[in-house]
PDB file of C-alpha atoms in Angstrom:
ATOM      1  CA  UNK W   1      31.176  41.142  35.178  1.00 80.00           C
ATOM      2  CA  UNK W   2      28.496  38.199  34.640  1.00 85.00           C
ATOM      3  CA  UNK W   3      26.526  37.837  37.493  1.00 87.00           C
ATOM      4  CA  UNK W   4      27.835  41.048  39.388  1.00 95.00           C
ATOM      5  CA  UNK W   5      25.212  43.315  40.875  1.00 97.00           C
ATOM      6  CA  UNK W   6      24.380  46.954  39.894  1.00 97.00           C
ATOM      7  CA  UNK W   7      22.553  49.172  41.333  1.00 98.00           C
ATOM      8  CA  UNK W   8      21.313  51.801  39.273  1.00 98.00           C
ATOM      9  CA  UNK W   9      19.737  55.016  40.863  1.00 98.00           C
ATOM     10  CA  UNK W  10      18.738  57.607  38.578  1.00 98.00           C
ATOM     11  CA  UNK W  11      16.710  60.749  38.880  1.00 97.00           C
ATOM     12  CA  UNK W  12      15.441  60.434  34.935  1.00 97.00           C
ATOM     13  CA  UNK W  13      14.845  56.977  32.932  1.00 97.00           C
ATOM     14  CA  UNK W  14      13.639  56.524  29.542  1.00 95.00           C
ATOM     15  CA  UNK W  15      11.192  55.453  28.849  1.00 94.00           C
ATOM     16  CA  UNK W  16       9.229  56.862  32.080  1.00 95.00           C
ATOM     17  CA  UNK W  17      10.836  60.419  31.183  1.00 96.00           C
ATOM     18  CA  UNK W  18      11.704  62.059  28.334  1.00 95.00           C
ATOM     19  CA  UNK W  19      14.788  61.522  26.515  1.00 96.00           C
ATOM     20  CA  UNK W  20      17.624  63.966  28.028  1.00 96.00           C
ATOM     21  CA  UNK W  21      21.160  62.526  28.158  1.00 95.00           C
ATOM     22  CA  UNK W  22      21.065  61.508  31.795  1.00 97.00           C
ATOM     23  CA  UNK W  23      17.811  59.501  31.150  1.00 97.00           C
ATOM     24  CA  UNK W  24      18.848  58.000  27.955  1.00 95.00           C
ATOM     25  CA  UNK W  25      22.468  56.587  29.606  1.00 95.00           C
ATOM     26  CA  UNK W  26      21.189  55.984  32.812  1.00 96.00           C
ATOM     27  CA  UNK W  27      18.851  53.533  30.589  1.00 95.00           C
ATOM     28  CA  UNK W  28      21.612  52.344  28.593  1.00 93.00           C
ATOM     29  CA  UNK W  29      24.485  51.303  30.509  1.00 94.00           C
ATOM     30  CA  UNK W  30      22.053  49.328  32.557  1.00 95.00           C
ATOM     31  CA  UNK W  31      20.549  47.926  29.417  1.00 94.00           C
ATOM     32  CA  UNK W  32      24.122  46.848  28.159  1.00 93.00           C
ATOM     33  CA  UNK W  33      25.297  45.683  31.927  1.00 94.00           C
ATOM     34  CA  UNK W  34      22.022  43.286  32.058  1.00 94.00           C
ATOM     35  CA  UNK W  35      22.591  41.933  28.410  1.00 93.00           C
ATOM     36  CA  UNK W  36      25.712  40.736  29.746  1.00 93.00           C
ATOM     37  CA  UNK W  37      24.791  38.941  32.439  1.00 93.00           C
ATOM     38  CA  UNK W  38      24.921  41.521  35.019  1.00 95.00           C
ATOM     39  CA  UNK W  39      22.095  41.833  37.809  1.00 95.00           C
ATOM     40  CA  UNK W  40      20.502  45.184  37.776  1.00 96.00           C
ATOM     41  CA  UNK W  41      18.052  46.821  39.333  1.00 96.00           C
ATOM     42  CA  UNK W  42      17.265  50.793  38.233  1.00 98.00           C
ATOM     43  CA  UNK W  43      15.750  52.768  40.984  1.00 98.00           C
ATOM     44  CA  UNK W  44      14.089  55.994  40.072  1.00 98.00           C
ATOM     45  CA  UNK W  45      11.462  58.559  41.555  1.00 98.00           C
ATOM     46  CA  UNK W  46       7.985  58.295  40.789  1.00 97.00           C
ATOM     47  CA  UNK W  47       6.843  61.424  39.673  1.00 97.00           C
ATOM     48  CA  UNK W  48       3.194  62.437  39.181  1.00 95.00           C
ATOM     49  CA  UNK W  49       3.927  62.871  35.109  1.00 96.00           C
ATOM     50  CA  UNK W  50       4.616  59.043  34.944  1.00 96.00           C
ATOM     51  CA  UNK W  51       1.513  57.501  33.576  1.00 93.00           C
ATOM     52  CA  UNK W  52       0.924  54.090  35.673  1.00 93.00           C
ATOM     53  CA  UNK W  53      -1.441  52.575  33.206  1.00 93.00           C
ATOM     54  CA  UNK W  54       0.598  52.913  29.749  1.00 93.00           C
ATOM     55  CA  UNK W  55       3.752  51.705  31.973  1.00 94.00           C
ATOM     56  CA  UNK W  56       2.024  48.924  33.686  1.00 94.00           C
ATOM     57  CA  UNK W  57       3.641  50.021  37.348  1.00 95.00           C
ATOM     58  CA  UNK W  58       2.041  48.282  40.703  1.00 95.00           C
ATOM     59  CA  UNK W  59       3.000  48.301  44.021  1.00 95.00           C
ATOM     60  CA  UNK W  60       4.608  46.178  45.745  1.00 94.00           C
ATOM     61  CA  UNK W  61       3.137  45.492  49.028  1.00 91.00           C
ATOM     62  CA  UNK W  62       5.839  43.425  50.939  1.00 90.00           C
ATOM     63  CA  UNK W  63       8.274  46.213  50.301  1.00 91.00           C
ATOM     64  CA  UNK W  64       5.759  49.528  51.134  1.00 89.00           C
ATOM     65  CA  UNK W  65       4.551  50.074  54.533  1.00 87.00           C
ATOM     66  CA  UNK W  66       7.620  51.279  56.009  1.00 93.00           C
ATOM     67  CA  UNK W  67       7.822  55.038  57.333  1.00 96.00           C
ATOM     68  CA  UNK W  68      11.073  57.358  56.371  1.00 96.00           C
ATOM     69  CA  UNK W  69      12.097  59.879  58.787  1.00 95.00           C
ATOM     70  CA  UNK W  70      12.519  63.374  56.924  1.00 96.00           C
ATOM     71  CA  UNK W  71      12.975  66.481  59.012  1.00 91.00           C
ATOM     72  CA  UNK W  72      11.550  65.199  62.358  1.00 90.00           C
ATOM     73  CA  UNK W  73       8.516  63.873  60.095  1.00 93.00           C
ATOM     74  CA  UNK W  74       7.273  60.569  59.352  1.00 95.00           C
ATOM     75  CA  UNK W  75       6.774  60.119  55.520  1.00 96.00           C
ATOM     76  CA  UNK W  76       5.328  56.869  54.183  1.00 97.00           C
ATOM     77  CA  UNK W  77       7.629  54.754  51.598  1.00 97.00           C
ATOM     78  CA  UNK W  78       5.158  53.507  48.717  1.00 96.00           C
ATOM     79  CA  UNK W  79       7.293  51.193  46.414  1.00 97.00           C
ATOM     80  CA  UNK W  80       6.050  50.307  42.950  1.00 97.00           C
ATOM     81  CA  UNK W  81       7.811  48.512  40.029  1.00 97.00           C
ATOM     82  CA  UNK W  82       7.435  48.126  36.922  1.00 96.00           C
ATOM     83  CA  UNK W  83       9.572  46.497  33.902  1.00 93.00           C
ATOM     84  CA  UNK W  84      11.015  47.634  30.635  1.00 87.00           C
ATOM     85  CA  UNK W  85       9.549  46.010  27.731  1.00 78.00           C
ATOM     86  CA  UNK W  86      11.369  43.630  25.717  1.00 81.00           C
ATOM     87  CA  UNK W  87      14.298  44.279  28.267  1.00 81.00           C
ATOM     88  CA  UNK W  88      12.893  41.866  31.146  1.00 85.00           C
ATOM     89  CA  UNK W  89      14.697  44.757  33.304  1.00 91.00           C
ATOM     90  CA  UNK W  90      13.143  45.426  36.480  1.00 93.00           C
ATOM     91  CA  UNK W  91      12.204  49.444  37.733  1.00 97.00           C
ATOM     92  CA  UNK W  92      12.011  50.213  41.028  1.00 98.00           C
ATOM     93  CA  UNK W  93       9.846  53.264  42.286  1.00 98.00           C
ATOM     94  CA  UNK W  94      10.496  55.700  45.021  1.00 98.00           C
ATOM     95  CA  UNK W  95       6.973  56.722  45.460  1.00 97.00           C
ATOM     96  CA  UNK W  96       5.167  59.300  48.291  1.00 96.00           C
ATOM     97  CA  UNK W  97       2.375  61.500  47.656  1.00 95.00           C
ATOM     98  CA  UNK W  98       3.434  64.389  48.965  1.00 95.00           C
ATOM     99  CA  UNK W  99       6.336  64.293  47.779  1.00 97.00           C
ATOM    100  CA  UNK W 100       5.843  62.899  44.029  1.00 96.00           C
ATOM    101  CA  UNK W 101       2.271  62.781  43.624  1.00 93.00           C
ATOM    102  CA  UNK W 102       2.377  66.546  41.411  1.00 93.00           C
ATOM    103  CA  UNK W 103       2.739  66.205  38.015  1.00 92.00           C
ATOM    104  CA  UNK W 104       5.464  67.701  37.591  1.00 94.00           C
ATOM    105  CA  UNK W 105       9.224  66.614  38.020  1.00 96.00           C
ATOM    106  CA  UNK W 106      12.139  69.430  39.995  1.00 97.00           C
ATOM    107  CA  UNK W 107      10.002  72.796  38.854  1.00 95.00           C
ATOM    108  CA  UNK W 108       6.197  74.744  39.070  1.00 93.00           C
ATOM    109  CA  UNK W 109       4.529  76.195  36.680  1.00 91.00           C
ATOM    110  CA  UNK W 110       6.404  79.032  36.634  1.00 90.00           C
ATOM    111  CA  UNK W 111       9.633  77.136  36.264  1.00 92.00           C
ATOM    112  CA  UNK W 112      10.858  77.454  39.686  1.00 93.00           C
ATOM    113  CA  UNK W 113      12.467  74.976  42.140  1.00 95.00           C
ATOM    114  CA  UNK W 114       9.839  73.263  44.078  1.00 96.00           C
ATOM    115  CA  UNK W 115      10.428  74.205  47.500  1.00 96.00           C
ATOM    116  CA  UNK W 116      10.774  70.653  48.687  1.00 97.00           C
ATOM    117  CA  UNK W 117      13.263  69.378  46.524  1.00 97.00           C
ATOM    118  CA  UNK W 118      15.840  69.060  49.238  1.00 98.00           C
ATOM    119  CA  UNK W 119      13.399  66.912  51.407  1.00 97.00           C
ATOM    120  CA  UNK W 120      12.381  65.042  48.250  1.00 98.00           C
ATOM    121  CA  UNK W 121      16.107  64.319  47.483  1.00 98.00           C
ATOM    122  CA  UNK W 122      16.379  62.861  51.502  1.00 98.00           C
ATOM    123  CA  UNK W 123      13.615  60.722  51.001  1.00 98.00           C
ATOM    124  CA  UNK W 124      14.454  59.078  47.596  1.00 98.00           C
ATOM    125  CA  UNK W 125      18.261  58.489  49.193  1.00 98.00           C
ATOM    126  CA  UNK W 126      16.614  56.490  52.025  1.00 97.00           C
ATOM    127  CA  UNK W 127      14.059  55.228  50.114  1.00 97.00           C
ATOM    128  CA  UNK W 128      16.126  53.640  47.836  1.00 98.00           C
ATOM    129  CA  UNK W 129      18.500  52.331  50.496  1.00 98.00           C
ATOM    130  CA  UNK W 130      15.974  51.060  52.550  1.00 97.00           C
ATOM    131  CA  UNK W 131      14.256  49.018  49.798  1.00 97.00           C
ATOM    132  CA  UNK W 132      17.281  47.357  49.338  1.00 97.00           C
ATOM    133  CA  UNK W 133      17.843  46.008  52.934  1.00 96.00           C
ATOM    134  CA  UNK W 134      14.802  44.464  52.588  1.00 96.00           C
ATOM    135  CA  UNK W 135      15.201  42.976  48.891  1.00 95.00           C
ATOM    136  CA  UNK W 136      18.724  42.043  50.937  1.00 96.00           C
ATOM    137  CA  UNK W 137      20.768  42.820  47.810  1.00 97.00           C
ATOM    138  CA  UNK W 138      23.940  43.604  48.260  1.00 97.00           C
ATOM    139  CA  UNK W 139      25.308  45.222  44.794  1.00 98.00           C
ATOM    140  CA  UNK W 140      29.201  45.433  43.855  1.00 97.00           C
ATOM    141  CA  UNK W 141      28.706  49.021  42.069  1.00 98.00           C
ATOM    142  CA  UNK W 142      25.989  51.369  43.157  1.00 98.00           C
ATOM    143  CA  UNK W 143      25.956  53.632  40.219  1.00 98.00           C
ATOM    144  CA  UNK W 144      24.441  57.448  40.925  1.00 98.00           C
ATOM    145  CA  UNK W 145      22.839  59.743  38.094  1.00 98.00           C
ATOM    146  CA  UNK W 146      21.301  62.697  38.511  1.00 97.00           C
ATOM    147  CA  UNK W 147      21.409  65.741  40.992  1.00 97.00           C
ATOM    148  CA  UNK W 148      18.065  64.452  42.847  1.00 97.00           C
ATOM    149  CA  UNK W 149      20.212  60.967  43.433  1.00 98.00           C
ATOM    150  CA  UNK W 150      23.295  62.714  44.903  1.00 97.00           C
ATOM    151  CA  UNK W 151      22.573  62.453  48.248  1.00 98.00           C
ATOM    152  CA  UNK W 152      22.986  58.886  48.517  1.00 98.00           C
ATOM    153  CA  UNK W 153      26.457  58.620  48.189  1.00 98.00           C
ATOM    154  CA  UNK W 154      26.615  60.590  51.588  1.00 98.00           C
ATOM    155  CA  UNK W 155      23.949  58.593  53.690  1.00 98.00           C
ATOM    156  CA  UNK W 156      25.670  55.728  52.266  1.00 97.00           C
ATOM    157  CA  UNK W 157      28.713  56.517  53.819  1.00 96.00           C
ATOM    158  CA  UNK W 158      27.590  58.246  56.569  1.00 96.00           C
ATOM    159  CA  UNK W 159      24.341  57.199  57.948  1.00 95.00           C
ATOM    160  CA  UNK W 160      24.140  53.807  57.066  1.00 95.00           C
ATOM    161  CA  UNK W 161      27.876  53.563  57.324  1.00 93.00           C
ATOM    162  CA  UNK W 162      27.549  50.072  59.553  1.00 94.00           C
ATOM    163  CA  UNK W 163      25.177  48.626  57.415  1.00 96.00           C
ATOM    164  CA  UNK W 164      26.790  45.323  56.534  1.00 96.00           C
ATOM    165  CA  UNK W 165      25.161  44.766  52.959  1.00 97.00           C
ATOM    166  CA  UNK W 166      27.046  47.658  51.725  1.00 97.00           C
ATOM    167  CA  UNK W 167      30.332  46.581  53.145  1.00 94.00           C
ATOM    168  CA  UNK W 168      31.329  45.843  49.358  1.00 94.00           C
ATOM    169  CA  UNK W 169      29.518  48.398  47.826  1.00 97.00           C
ATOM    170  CA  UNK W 170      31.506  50.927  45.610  1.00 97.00           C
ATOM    171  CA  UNK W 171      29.928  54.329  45.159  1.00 98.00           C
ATOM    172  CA  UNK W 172      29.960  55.532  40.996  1.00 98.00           C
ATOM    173  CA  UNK W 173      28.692  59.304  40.497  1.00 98.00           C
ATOM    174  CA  UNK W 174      28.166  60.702  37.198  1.00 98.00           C
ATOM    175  CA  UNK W 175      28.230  64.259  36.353  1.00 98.00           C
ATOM    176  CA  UNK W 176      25.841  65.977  33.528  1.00 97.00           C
ATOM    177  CA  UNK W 177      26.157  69.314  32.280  1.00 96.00           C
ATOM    178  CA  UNK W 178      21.890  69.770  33.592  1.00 94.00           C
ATOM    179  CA  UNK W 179      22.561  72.372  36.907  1.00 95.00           C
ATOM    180  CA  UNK W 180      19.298  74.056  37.768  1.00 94.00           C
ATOM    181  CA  UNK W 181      19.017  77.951  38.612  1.00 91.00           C
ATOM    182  CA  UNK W 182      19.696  78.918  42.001  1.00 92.00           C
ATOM    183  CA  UNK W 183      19.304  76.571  45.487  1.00 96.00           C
ATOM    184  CA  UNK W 184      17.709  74.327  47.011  1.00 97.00           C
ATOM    185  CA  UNK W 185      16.005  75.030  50.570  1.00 96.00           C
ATOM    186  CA  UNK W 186      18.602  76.847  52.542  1.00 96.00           C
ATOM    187  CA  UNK W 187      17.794  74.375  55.299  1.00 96.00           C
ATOM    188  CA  UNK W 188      19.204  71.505  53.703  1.00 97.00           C
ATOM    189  CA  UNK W 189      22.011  70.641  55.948  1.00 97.00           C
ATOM    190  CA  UNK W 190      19.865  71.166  59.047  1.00 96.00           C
ATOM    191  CA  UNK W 191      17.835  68.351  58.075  1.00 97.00           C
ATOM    192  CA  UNK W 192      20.354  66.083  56.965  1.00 97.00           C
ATOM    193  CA  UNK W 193      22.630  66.394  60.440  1.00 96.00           C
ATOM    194  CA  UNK W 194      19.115  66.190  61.809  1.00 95.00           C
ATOM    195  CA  UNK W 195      19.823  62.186  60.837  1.00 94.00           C
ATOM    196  CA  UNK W 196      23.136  62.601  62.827  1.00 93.00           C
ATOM    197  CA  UNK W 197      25.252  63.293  60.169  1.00 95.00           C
ATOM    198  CA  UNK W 198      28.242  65.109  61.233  1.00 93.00           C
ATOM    199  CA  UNK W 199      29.161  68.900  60.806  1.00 94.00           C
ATOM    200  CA  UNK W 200      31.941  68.192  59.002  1.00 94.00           C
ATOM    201  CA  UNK W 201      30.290  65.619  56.437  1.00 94.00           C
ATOM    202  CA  UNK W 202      28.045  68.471  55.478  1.00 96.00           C
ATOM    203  CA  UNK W 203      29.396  71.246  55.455  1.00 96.00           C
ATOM    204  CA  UNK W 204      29.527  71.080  51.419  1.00 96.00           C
ATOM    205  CA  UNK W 205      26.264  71.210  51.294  1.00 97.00           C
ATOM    206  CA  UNK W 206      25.411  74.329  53.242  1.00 97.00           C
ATOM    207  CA  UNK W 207      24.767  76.303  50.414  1.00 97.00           C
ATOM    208  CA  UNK W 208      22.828  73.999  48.515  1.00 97.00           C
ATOM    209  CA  UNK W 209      23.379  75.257  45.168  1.00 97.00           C
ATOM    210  CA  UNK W 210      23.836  72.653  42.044  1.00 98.00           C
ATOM    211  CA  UNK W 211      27.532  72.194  42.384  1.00 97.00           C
ATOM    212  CA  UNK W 212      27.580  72.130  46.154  1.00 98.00           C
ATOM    213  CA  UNK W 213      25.620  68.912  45.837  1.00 98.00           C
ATOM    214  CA  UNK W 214      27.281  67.149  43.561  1.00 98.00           C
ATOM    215  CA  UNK W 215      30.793  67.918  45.127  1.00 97.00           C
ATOM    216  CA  UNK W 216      29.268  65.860  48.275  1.00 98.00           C
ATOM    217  CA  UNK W 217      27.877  63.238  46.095  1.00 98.00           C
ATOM    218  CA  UNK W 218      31.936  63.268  44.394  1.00 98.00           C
ATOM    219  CA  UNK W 219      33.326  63.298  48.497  1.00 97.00           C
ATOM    220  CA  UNK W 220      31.105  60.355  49.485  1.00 97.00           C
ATOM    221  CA  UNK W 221      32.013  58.416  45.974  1.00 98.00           C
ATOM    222  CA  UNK W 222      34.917  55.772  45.186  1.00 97.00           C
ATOM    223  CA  UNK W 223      35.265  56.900  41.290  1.00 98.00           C
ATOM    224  CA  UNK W 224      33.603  60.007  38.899  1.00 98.00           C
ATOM    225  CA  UNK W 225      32.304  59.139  35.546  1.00 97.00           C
ATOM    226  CA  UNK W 226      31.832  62.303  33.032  1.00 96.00           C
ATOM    227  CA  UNK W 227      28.540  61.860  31.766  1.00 95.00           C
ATOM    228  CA  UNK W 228      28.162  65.201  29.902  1.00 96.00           C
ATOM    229  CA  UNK W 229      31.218  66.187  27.533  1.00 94.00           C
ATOM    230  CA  UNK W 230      31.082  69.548  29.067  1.00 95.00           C
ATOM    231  CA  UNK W 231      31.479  69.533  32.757  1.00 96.00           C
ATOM    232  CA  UNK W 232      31.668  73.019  34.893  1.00 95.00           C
ATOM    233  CA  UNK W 233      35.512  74.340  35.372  1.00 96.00           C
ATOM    234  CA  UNK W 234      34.139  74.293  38.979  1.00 96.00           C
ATOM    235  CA  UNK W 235      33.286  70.365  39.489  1.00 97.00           C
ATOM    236  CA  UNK W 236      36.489  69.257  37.044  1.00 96.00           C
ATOM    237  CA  UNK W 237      38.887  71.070  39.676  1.00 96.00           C
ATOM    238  CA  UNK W 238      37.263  69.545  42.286  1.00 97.00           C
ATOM    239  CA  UNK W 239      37.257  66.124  41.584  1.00 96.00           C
ATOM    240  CA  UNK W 240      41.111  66.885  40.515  1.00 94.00           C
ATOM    241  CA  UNK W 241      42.287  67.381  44.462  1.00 88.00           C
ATOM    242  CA  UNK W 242      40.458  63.539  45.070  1.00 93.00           C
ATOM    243  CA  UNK W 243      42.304  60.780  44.724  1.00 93.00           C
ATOM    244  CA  UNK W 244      39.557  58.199  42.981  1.00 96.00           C
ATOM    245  CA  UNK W 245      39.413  57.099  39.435  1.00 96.00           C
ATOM    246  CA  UNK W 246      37.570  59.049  37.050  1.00 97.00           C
ATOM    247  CA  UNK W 247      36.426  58.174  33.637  1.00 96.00           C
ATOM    248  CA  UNK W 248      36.336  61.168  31.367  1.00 94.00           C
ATOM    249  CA  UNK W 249      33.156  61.621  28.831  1.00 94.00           C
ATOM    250  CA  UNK W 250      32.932  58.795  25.979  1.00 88.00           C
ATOM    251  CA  UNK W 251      32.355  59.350  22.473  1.00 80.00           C
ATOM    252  CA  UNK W 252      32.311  56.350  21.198  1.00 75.00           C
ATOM    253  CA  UNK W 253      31.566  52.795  22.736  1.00 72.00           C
ATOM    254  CA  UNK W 254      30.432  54.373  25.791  1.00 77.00           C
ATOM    255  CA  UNK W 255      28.940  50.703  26.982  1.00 77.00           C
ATOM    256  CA  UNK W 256      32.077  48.718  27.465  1.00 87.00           C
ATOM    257  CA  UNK W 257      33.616  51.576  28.620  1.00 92.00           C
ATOM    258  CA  UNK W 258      31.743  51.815  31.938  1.00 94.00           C
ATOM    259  CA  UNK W 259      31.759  47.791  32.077  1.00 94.00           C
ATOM    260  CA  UNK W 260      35.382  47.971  32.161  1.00 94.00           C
ATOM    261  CA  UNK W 261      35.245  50.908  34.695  1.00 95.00           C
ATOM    262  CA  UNK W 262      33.406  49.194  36.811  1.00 96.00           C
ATOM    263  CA  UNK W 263      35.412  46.038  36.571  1.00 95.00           C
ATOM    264  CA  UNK W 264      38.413  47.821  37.529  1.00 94.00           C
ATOM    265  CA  UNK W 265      36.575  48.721  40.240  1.00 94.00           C
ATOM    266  CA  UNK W 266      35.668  45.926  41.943  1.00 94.00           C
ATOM    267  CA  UNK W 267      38.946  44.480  41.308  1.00 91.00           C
ATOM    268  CA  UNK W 268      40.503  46.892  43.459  1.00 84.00           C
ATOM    269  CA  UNK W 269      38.621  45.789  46.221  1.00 68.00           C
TER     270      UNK W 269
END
């Protein structure tokens, strides 16, 4: 795997977030991967709780500037970056200020859903897919955590389906036992055929509910990692009518694990 490229997107990373199980792996595998030679990059939100000053993010102004479409709207891309101490691992930020400028992360004070979370999830899939066009990076495993990161796997495959840096690109989703209450905005799929997405390619996601989201994140992927040892009966028989690899939960050397999954991977190329 030396000198391979990962990319990592992730909706939590320690240490900008606390330390749940998808932040803490999403951190680690890339940690592990880069240690051994591997080029990362980790690509995460930038939510209003992230202090910039104790984590020594800027912005980097030949990558911001650009506008994302969302909805019919034009929403300005900020990117900012930052790296992990003693790790010499580079952060990416997916950064707007309406959409991530609240400090909070997916709920309000009274614990609900913030209303925008579908358009939020839109924006950070074509944020972070945009940002790499123009680093022109073309990674061999793009590596998805997170429910607010499962939308890329479909614009991947869908709306930037001729984009030639991808060409290579295999799709990893993992799956945590973290589903949130309810749905997101019933208008989800609206907006995303909006971006000419076929009926068909999303009509998964017209209930927008937790596992509705990830099952089109598992469609659009090319192999399922169990990131959570307990994964709904729901998503497990799901994956089980797909014919991609899948790598169940991992107890114990959980790094060399997912470098040898993602080996396999490319190998099958």
């Amino acid at each position: 795997m030396k000198d391979k490229r990962i990319l990592f997107v992730s909706s939590e990373v320690v240490p900008y977030l606390p330390e749940t199980e998808l932040s803490s792996t999403a951190f680690n595998v890339a940690k592990n991967a880069h240690s051994k030679g591997v080029q990362t990059r980790i690509f995460m939100p930038r939510y209003g709780v992230i202090n910039e000053r104790r984590h020594q993010l800027h912005e980097v102004i030949r990558l911001s500037g650009m506008n994302l479409v969302v909805n019919d709207m034009d929403m300005p891309l900020i990117i900012k970056v930052a790296s992990i101490p003693k790790e010499r691992m580079q952060v990416y930020f997916i950064d707007n200020e309406e959409y991530f400028k609240r400090k909070a992360v997916f709920t309000d004070e009274d614990d609900d859903l913030f209303e925008d979370n579908d358009e939020r999830a839109i924006f950070f899939a074509k944020g972070v897919i945009e940002t790499v066009k123009k680093l022109n990076w073309a990674p061999d495993i793009i590596h998805v955590h997170g429910w607010m990161a499962s939308l890329l796997p479909l614009y991947l495959k869908e709306f930037y389906k001729e984009e030639p840096l991808f060409t290579e690109s295999k799709v990893i989703t993992s799956l945590y036992n973290n589903p949130f209450e309810g749905n997101l905005d019933e208008t989800l799929a609206d907006k995303v055929k909006f971006d000419g997405i076929s009926d068909d390619k999303i009509a998964t996601i017209k209930t927008p509910s937790f596992n509705n989201i990830l099952k089109s994140a598992i469609e659009n992927s090319d192999a399922i990692i169990h990131g959570s040892e307990e994964i709904s009966e729901e998503l497990t028989s799901f994956i089980e009518g797909k014919d991609i690899p899948v790598l169940e939960y991992q107890t114990e050397d959980l790094k060399e694990s997912y470098l040898n999954f993602y080996a396999d991977l490319i190998s099958a190329n």
